[in-house]
Short mmCIF file of C-alpha atoms in Angstrom, two decimals:
data_model
loop_
_atom_site.label_atom_id
_atom_site.label_comp_id
_atom_site.label_asym_id
_atom_site.label_seq_id
_atom_site.Cartn_x
_atom_site.Cartn_y
_atom_site.Cartn_z
CA UNK A 220 -22.57 16.81 1.33
CA UNK A 221 -20.53 13.71 0.10
CA UNK A 222 -17.94 12.17 2.10
CA UNK A 223 -15.23 13.47 -0.90
CA UNK A 224 -16.77 17.09 -1.02
CA UNK A 225 -16.77 17.06 2.77
CA UNK A 226 -13.24 15.80 3.36
CA UNK A 227 -11.74 18.13 1.00
CA UNK A 228 -13.65 20.81 2.71
CA UNK A 229 -12.12 19.80 5.97
CA UNK A 230 -8.48 19.74 4.32
CA UNK A 231 -8.62 23.20 2.98
CA UNK A 232 -9.72 24.60 5.98
CA UNK A 233 -6.84 23.06 7.61
CA UNK A 234 -4.38 23.97 4.58
CA UNK A 235 -4.22 27.34 6.40
CA UNK A 236 -3.27 26.76 9.81
CA UNK A 237 -0.65 23.90 8.27
CA UNK A 238 1.10 26.58 6.28
CA UNK A 239 1.72 28.57 9.47
CA UNK A 240 3.95 25.96 11.12
CA UNK A 241 7.70 25.80 11.53
CA UNK A 242 10.21 23.16 10.28
CA UNK A 243 10.67 22.06 13.19
CA UNK A 244 6.90 21.91 14.43
CA UNK A 245 6.56 19.55 11.11
CA UNK A 246 9.30 17.04 11.74
CA UNK A 247 9.00 16.61 15.47
CA UNK A 248 5.12 15.69 14.05
CA UNK A 249 6.75 13.64 11.61
CA UNK A 250 9.14 11.67 14.06
CA UNK A 251 6.03 11.43 16.20
CA UNK A 252 4.11 9.36 13.39
CA UNK A 253 6.53 7.54 12.86
CA UNK A 254 7.43 6.03 16.11
CA UNK A 255 3.01 5.61 15.90
CA UNK A 256 3.55 3.20 13.13
CA UNK A 257 6.24 1.29 14.71
CA UNK A 258 4.06 0.69 18.26
CA UNK A 259 1.42 -0.09 16.21
CA UNK A 260 2.29 -2.38 13.15
CA UNK A 261 0.83 -5.30 14.63
CA UNK A 262 -2.42 -3.65 14.19
CA UNK A 263 -1.49 -2.39 11.19
CA UNK A 264 -1.08 -6.43 10.16
CA UNK A 265 -3.81 -7.29 11.33
CA UNK A 266 -6.26 -4.94 8.92
CA UNK A 267 -3.08 -5.82 5.79
CA UNK A 268 -4.15 -9.43 6.75
CA UNK A 269 -8.41 -8.80 6.04
CA UNK A 270 -7.12 -7.10 2.69
CA UNK A 271 -4.88 -9.71 1.44
CA UNK A 272 -7.12 -12.84 2.36
CA UNK A 273 -9.66 -10.46 0.65
CA UNK A 274 -7.43 -9.87 -2.57
CA UNK A 275 -6.55 -14.00 -2.55
CA UNK A 276 -10.36 -15.17 -2.37
CA UNK A 277 -10.80 -12.27 -5.21
CA UNK A 278 -7.91 -14.21 -6.98
CA UNK A 279 -5.49 -11.33 -7.57
CA UNK A 280 -2.32 -11.68 -8.34
CA UNK A 281 0.85 -13.01 -6.68
CA UNK A 282 2.67 -9.62 -7.90
CA UNK A 283 -0.08 -7.56 -6.71
CA UNK A 284 -0.27 -9.19 -3.70
CA UNK A 285 3.33 -8.47 -3.07
CA UNK A 286 2.53 -4.88 -3.81
CA UNK A 287 -0.53 -4.91 -0.74
CA UNK A 288 1.27 -6.72 1.60
CA UNK A 289 2.40 -5.65 4.53
CA UNK A 290 4.85 -6.83 7.23
CA UNK A 291 7.06 -5.76 10.27
CA UNK A 292 10.61 -5.08 8.23
CA UNK A 293 8.33 -3.33 5.62
CA UNK A 294 6.08 -1.24 8.10
CA UNK A 295 9.56 -0.02 9.56
CA UNK A 296 10.98 0.57 6.34
CA UNK A 297 7.71 3.21 5.85
CA UNK A 298 8.41 4.59 9.29
CA UNK A 299 12.41 5.27 8.17
CA UNK A 300 10.52 7.04 5.06
CA UNK A 301 9.13 9.59 7.67
CA UNK A 302 12.02 10.03 9.48
CA UNK A 303 13.89 10.59 6.36
CA UNK A 304 12.01 13.36 5.39
CA UNK A 305 12.06 14.66 9.03
CA UNK A 306 15.50 15.33 8.31
CA UNK A 307 15.65 16.68 4.96
CA UNK A 308 15.59 21.03 4.39
CA UNK A 309 12.17 21.71 4.63
CA UNK A 310 11.94 23.53 0.67
CA UNK A 311 9.11 26.33 2.37
CA UNK A 312 10.16 29.67 2.07
CA UNK A 313 13.59 28.92 -0.09
CA UNK A 314 14.93 32.42 -1.50
CA UNK A 315 14.51 30.34 -5.24
CA UNK A 316 15.82 34.18 -7.05
CA UNK A 317 16.14 38.56 -5.73
CA UNK A 318 15.58 40.59 -8.26
CA UNK A 319 16.80 44.45 -7.44
CA UNK A 320 15.32 46.74 -9.44
CA UNK A 321 16.42 50.00 -10.58
CA UNK A 322 13.66 51.70 -9.28
CA UNK A 323 14.21 50.33 -6.40
CA UNK A 324 11.88 46.97 -5.75
CA UNK A 325 13.08 43.96 -4.18
CA UNK A 326 11.15 41.41 -6.01
CA UNK A 327 12.10 37.91 -4.18
CA UNK A 328 10.61 34.83 -5.62
CA UNK A 329 10.05 32.35 -2.80
CA UNK A 330 8.48 28.39 -2.27
CA UNK A 331 5.28 28.21 -1.06
CA UNK A 332 3.12 25.03 -0.55
CA UNK A 333 0.76 24.26 -3.24
CA UNK A 334 -2.58 23.81 -0.88
CA UNK A 335 -4.50 21.21 -0.93
CA UNK A 336 -3.25 17.79 -3.12
CA UNK A 337 -5.72 15.32 -3.83
CA UNK A 338 -3.96 11.68 -4.13
CA UNK A 339 -5.15 8.87 -5.85
CA UNK A 340 -3.69 5.63 -5.89
CA UNK A 341 -3.93 1.06 -6.34
CA UNK A 342 -2.92 -1.03 -3.82
CA UNK A 343 0.00 0.56 -2.52
CA UNK A 344 -0.40 0.93 1.20
CA UNK A 345 2.75 2.27 1.78
CA UNK A 346 2.06 5.80 -0.53
CA UNK A 347 -0.59 6.21 2.26
CA UNK A 348 2.60 6.76 4.76
CA UNK A 349 4.81 8.95 1.94
CA UNK A 350 2.76 10.61 0.80
CA UNK A 351 1.08 11.82 3.84
CA UNK A 352 4.64 12.67 5.34
CA UNK A 353 5.97 14.56 1.85
CA UNK A 354 2.80 16.73 1.73
CA UNK A 355 2.78 17.61 5.63
CA UNK A 356 6.45 18.47 5.49
CA UNK A 357 6.02 20.95 2.38
CA UNK A 358 2.99 22.62 4.10
CA UNK A 359 0.52 21.00 1.97
CA UNK A 360 -3.16 19.01 3.13
CA UNK A 361 -3.80 15.73 0.97
CA UNK A 362 -6.67 14.37 0.60
CA UNK A 363 -6.17 10.20 -0.33
CA UNK A 364 -8.28 7.90 -2.53
CA UNK A 365 -6.36 4.29 -1.87
CA UNK A 366 -7.48 1.28 -4.05
CA UNK A 367 -10.64 -0.77 -2.41
CA UNK A 368 -7.96 -3.85 -2.82
CA UNK A 369 -6.37 -1.69 0.06
CA UNK A 370 -8.77 -0.22 2.30
CA UNK A 371 -8.57 -2.03 5.97
CA UNK A 372 -4.84 -0.82 5.30
CA UNK A 373 -5.22 2.40 4.49
CA UNK A 374 -8.32 2.73 7.11
CA UNK A 375 -5.69 1.72 9.96
CA UNK A 376 -2.38 3.61 9.20
CA UNK A 377 -4.43 6.49 8.82
CA UNK A 378 -6.09 5.92 12.17
CA UNK A 379 -2.63 5.90 13.78
CA UNK A 380 -1.36 8.55 11.99
CA UNK A 381 -4.61 11.03 12.95
CA UNK A 382 -4.28 9.08 16.74
CA UNK A 383 -0.47 11.00 16.60
CA UNK A 384 -0.69 14.31 15.27
CA UNK A 385 -3.36 15.05 18.13
CA UNK A 386 -0.27 15.00 19.65
CA UNK A 387 1.17 17.62 17.85
CA UNK A 388 0.89 20.88 16.29
CA UNK A 389 0.11 19.14 12.80
CA UNK A 390 -4.26 20.13 12.66
CA UNK A 391 -5.56 16.21 12.12
CA UNK A 392 -7.67 17.75 9.42
CA UNK A 393 -4.83 18.51 6.94
CA UNK A 394 -4.53 13.98 6.27
CA UNK A 395 -8.52 13.02 5.18
CA UNK A 396 -8.53 9.03 3.81
CA UNK A 397 -11.54 8.71 1.06
CA UNK A 398 -13.25 5.71 2.27
CA UNK A 399 -15.75 5.43 -0.18
CA UNK A 400 -14.81 2.05 -2.80
CA UNK A 401 -17.21 3.14 -5.67
CA UNK A 402 -15.13 4.50 -8.51
CA UNK A 403 -17.73 7.62 -8.26
CA UNK A 404 -16.15 8.52 -5.02
CA UNK A 405 -13.20 9.02 -7.53
CA UNK A 406 -15.21 10.79 -10.89
CA UNK A 407 -16.43 13.54 -7.80
CA UNK A 408 -12.26 14.10 -6.95
CA UNK A 409 -11.28 14.53 -10.23
CA UNK A 410 -14.27 17.23 -10.44
CA UNK A 411 -13.31 19.67 -6.81
CA UNK A 412 -11.17 22.78 -8.95
CA UNK A 413 -10.82 25.11 -6.01
CA UNK A 414 -11.09 22.95 -3.21
CA UNK A 415 -7.99 20.78 -5.07
CA UNK A 416 -5.14 22.11 -6.08
CA UNK A 417 -3.63 19.87 -7.74
CA UNK A 418 -4.74 15.52 -8.64
CA UNK A 419 -1.07 13.15 -8.23
CA UNK A 420 -2.65 9.93 -10.01
CA UNK A 421 -0.05 6.79 -8.95
CA UNK A 422 -1.32 3.52 -10.58
CA UNK A 423 -1.59 2.17 -13.73
CA UNK A 424 -2.54 2.50 -17.51
CA UNK A 425 -5.97 2.64 -16.97
CA UNK A 426 -6.26 4.77 -14.07
CA UNK A 427 -3.74 7.69 -14.73
CA UNK A 428 -5.51 7.64 -18.54
CA UNK A 429 -9.45 8.29 -16.79
CA UNK A 430 -7.39 11.30 -14.02
CA UNK A 431 -5.46 12.87 -17.55
CA UNK A 432 -8.59 13.14 -19.23
CA UNK A 433 -11.82 13.87 -16.70
CA UNK A 434 -10.05 16.37 -14.32
CA UNK A 435 -10.95 19.81 -13.91
CA UNK A 436 -8.28 19.75 -11.07
CA UNK A 437 -4.47 20.21 -12.37
CA UNK A 438 -2.87 16.82 -12.66
CA UNK A 439 0.35 15.67 -12.10
CA UNK A 440 0.75 12.58 -14.37
CA UNK A 441 2.68 9.94 -12.84
CA UNK A 442 3.12 7.71 -15.88
CA UNK A 443 2.73 3.74 -16.42
CA UNK A 444 5.90 1.99 -16.30
CA UNK A 445 7.30 0.56 -19.65
CA UNK A 446 10.09 0.35 -19.72
CA UNK A 447 13.31 -1.23 -21.24
CA UNK A 448 16.90 -2.54 -21.23
CA UNK A 449 19.07 -2.61 -24.53
CA UNK A 450 22.02 -4.71 -24.68
CA UNK A 451 24.04 -3.32 -26.94
CA UNK A 452 26.72 -5.30 -28.62
CA UNK A 453 29.68 -4.51 -26.73
CA UNK A 454 27.90 -5.14 -24.03
CA UNK A 455 29.85 -6.83 -21.04
CA UNK A 456 28.11 -10.38 -20.56
CA UNK A 457 27.92 -10.18 -16.77
CA UNK A 458 26.99 -7.01 -15.92
CA UNK A 459 24.23 -7.08 -18.64
CA UNK A 460 23.23 -10.58 -17.27
CA UNK A 461 22.66 -9.01 -13.44
CA UNK A 462 21.32 -5.82 -14.91
CA UNK A 463 18.29 -7.98 -16.80
CA UNK A 464 17.55 -9.75 -14.07
CA UNK A 465 17.67 -6.93 -11.47
CA UNK A 466 15.47 -5.12 -14.12
CA UNK A 467 12.66 -7.86 -14.45
CA UNK A 468 13.31 -9.91 -10.78
CA UNK A 469 13.96 -7.66 -8.40
CA UNK A 470 10.65 -6.52 -8.11
CA UNK A 471 8.52 -6.64 -10.65
CA UNK A 472 5.21 -5.65 -9.33
CA UNK A 473 6.71 -1.77 -9.28
CA UNK A 474 6.92 0.96 -12.26
CA UNK A 475 10.13 0.94 -12.81
CA UNK A 476 10.59 -2.56 -13.46
CA UNK A 477 11.82 -3.36 -17.12
CA UNK A 478 8.69 -4.54 -19.48
CA UNK A 479 11.02 -5.16 -22.76
CA UNK A 480 14.63 -6.35 -22.99
CA UNK A 481 15.92 -5.43 -26.55
CA UNK A 482 19.13 -7.72 -27.83
CA UNK A 483 21.39 -6.34 -30.36
CA UNK A 484 21.52 -9.11 -33.09
CA UNK A 485 25.50 -9.56 -32.95
CA UNK A 486 25.06 -9.68 -28.26
CA UNK A 487 22.50 -12.10 -28.89
CA UNK A 488 24.78 -14.71 -30.78
CA UNK A 489 27.08 -15.35 -27.73
CA UNK A 490 24.91 -14.49 -24.68
CA UNK A 491 21.29 -14.60 -25.63
CA UNK A 492 20.82 -18.58 -25.15
CA UNK A 493 22.24 -18.43 -21.51
CA UNK A 494 20.70 -15.25 -20.60
CA UNK A 495 17.01 -16.24 -21.65
CA UNK A 496 17.94 -19.99 -19.65
CA UNK A 497 18.48 -17.37 -16.26
CA UNK A 498 15.32 -15.80 -17.10
CA UNK A 499 13.93 -18.72 -17.13
CA UNK A 500 15.71 -20.40 -14.05
CA UNK A 501 14.17 -17.33 -12.49
CA UNK A 502 10.17 -18.28 -13.49
CA UNK A 503 10.25 -15.26 -15.60
CA UNK A 504 7.71 -16.47 -18.66
CA UNK A 505 9.73 -14.79 -22.03
CA UNK A 506 7.44 -13.17 -24.83
CA UNK A 507 9.56 -13.18 -28.01
CA UNK A 508 10.11 -11.97 -30.80
CA UNK A 509 10.50 -14.85 -34.04
CA UNK A 510 14.75 -14.55 -33.82
CA UNK A 511 13.94 -14.92 -30.19
CA UNK A 512 12.44 -17.96 -30.24
CA UNK A 513 15.87 -19.17 -31.84
CA UNK A 514 17.30 -19.00 -29.16
CA UNK A 515 14.66 -19.78 -26.42
CA UNK A 516 12.28 -22.04 -28.44
CA UNK A 517 10.42 -22.45 -25.26
CA UNK A 518 9.06 -18.98 -25.19
CA UNK A 519 5.72 -17.69 -26.61
CA UNK A 520 5.85 -15.26 -29.70
CA UNK A 521 5.21 -11.44 -28.53
CA UNK A 522 2.39 -9.05 -30.39
CA UNK A 523 1.55 -6.04 -30.50
CA UNK A 524 -0.13 -5.86 -28.02
CA UNK A 525 2.56 -7.37 -25.54
CA UNK A 526 4.82 -4.79 -26.26
CA UNK A 527 2.45 -2.41 -25.25
CA UNK A 528 1.73 -3.83 -21.91
CA UNK A 529 3.05 -2.99 -18.14
CA UNK A 530 3.17 -6.57 -16.92
CA UNK A 531 3.78 -6.13 -13.46
CA UNK A 532 4.73 -9.39 -13.20
CA UNK A 533 7.04 -12.46 -14.09
CA UNK A 534 6.63 -11.97 -18.21
CA UNK A 535 8.97 -9.73 -20.25
CA UNK A 536 9.20 -9.73 -23.84
CA UNK A 537 12.35 -10.43 -25.73
CA UNK A 538 13.05 -8.49 -28.66
CA UNK A 539 16.51 -8.78 -30.91
CA UNK A 540 17.06 -5.66 -33.14
CA UNK A 541 20.12 -5.08 -35.46
CA UNK A 542 21.13 -1.71 -34.24
CA UNK A 543 20.66 0.82 -32.20
CA UNK A 544 18.22 3.13 -34.19
CA UNK A 545 15.75 0.31 -34.19
CA UNK A 546 16.25 -0.19 -30.56
CA UNK A 547 15.44 3.88 -30.01
CA UNK A 548 12.70 3.61 -32.54
CA UNK A 549 11.10 0.92 -30.25
CA UNK A 550 11.62 2.44 -27.51
CA UNK A 551 9.89 5.75 -28.61
CA UNK A 552 6.59 3.94 -29.74
CA UNK A 553 6.07 1.06 -27.00
CA UNK A 554 7.91 3.55 -23.94
CA UNK A 555 6.10 5.46 -21.15
CA UNK A 556 8.89 7.83 -20.46
CA UNK A 557 9.44 6.47 -17.27
CA UNK A 558 12.94 4.85 -17.53
CA UNK A 559 15.09 3.57 -20.26
CA UNK A 560 18.64 1.69 -19.80
CA UNK A 561 21.63 0.75 -22.42
CA UNK A 562 24.32 -1.51 -21.39
CA UNK A 563 27.22 -1.02 -23.34
CA UNK A 564 30.76 -0.67 -23.37
CA UNK A 565 30.55 1.71 -26.50
CA UNK A 566 30.96 5.52 -25.00
CA UNK A 567 29.15 7.35 -28.25
CA UNK A 568 26.79 4.71 -28.16
CA UNK A 569 26.02 5.23 -24.80
CA UNK A 570 26.56 9.02 -24.76
CA UNK A 571 23.37 9.32 -28.01
CA UNK A 572 20.94 6.71 -26.29
CA UNK A 573 21.67 9.07 -22.93
CA UNK A 574 20.65 12.62 -25.41
CA UNK A 575 18.64 10.92 -27.70
CA UNK A 576 15.54 8.44 -25.31
CA UNK A 577 12.96 10.55 -24.00
CA UNK A 578 12.33 9.65 -20.49
CA UNK A 579 12.34 10.84 -17.36
CA UNK A 580 15.23 8.81 -16.42
CA UNK A 581 17.68 7.52 -18.62
CA UNK A 582 20.41 4.80 -17.44
CA UNK A 583 24.10 3.60 -18.89
CA UNK A 584 25.37 0.51 -17.11
CA UNK A 585 22.39 0.46 -14.72
CA UNK A 586 19.16 -1.36 -13.82
CA UNK A 587 16.14 0.75 -13.98
CA UNK A 588 15.23 0.15 -11.01
CA UNK A 589 16.96 3.08 -8.94
CA UNK A 590 14.09 5.35 -10.50
CA UNK A 591 12.92 5.48 -6.50
CA UNK A 592 12.53 8.34 -4.68
CA UNK A 593 14.86 6.57 -1.39
CA UNK A 594 17.47 5.97 -4.13
CA UNK A 595 17.84 9.12 -5.50
CA UNK A 596 18.47 10.40 -1.93
CA UNK A 597 14.54 12.19 -1.66
CA UNK A 598 13.39 10.49 0.96
CA UNK A 599 9.92 9.15 0.24
CA UNK A 600 8.53 10.06 -3.10
CA UNK A 601 4.76 11.33 -4.31
CA UNK A 602 5.37 9.44 -7.51
CA UNK A 603 7.19 9.82 -10.88
CA UNK A 604 6.17 12.35 -13.46
CA UNK A 605 6.58 11.28 -16.77
CA UNK A 606 5.14 14.23 -17.78
CA UNK A 607 7.39 17.43 -18.63
CA UNK A 608 5.10 20.38 -16.68
CA UNK A 609 6.74 21.47 -13.40
CA UNK A 610 7.98 18.29 -12.01
CA UNK A 611 9.94 14.95 -13.83
CA UNK A 612 10.98 11.80 -12.61
CA UNK A 613 10.90 10.75 -9.02
CA UNK A 614 9.33 13.94 -7.24
CA UNK A 615 10.47 14.86 -3.88
CA UNK A 616 10.04 17.89 -1.33
CA UNK A 617 10.46 20.14 -4.14
CA UNK A 618 8.37 18.91 -6.24
CA UNK A 619 5.24 19.44 -3.99
CA UNK A 620 5.52 23.41 -3.76
CA UNK A 621 5.21 26.18 -6.04
CA UNK A 622 6.25 29.80 -5.82
CA UNK A 623 5.10 33.08 -5.50
CA UNK A 624 7.42 36.80 -5.34
CA UNK A 625 7.39 38.88 -2.75
CA UNK A 626 7.71 42.61 -3.74
CA UNK A 627 9.68 45.26 -1.11
CA UNK A 628 8.91 48.52 -2.17
CA UNK A 629 9.55 52.28 -0.02
CA UNK A 630 6.30 54.21 -1.91
CA UNK A 631 6.82 53.29 -5.84
CA UNK A 632 4.13 53.84 -8.07
CA UNK A 633 4.06 53.16 -11.99
CA UNK A 634 4.31 56.04 -14.34
#
């Protein structure tokens, strides 16, 4: 039996006993796992150094190496994520609805685990811990398949978590890591219908599309992030500059970073030159439309391919538009329904943008960088769903549940 199938089978078997644990047992286990990560931080960073060294040898970009890198502060933040999950309400067993029928039947709709969740992701070892914590808290077993670039880090993290789980009520087999780096292991996961209950891909558009198009297991799609910020004519300049810089520069390698800046022509007349220089000072490469080049002659001309690209890097498209209709049309054509922002002092324009733009998160006068489970108060997140079925936006604990109806009778039969 292959590694993928055998580990999925172990997870499926563990899911049964996992679903019977109390909230206290799960929370205590998460705290012990968090403590273990801190205690073993040096070992985790040593394994991470192997991944970083390999990445540098393979020519991995600086922004992607940043996504991969772990240090004491990041490990502490990851452990804190587990502690926050432990403090959050456990959705399992919640009553969602109660229906009392005329015939005396009492019908109660309750939250239950999804079962076994497969997660396929790329070079972010923090996802290993976030996914484990969220899934285990909700009574779900999890099968992880991280990218080959983070294999050493992920292997060590799961080793640490397994050792911690052995001191808890959690079945160790409820957390599985697929170590086979070949793409065939992903392809095999996609066909484990009946063993995996759902697959969640996290990564670039090529990974996500491969999963969506080829999986026989139900998929919750976490889309790529081609995010836009629109500076309306009435945008307050200092706010517009701060939001634009934060959305692009604060951490460009993540999916909620801005990839295209749309600027109203009237705003550009007074402010585009200074904004372009501010971005340039922060080492951002601009690719702009013809009108943008008038304000930033050092920029290169943007192509339609550029507008459709998620850079995850210090590269930004800029397009000057004559009105909000043009901005919304551009977002509709090139956006990935992730996070979109308008900066404006015009309340009517803001309300129209928030209503008409189709995305998981729409912002007025705030950076798109807030589309995040921590920032929304969910604790860690399993991903940001850009689809409309089951869950949308940052997915916290409730998004990892399904429901079932519990019907209580007193001998009723149907006529």
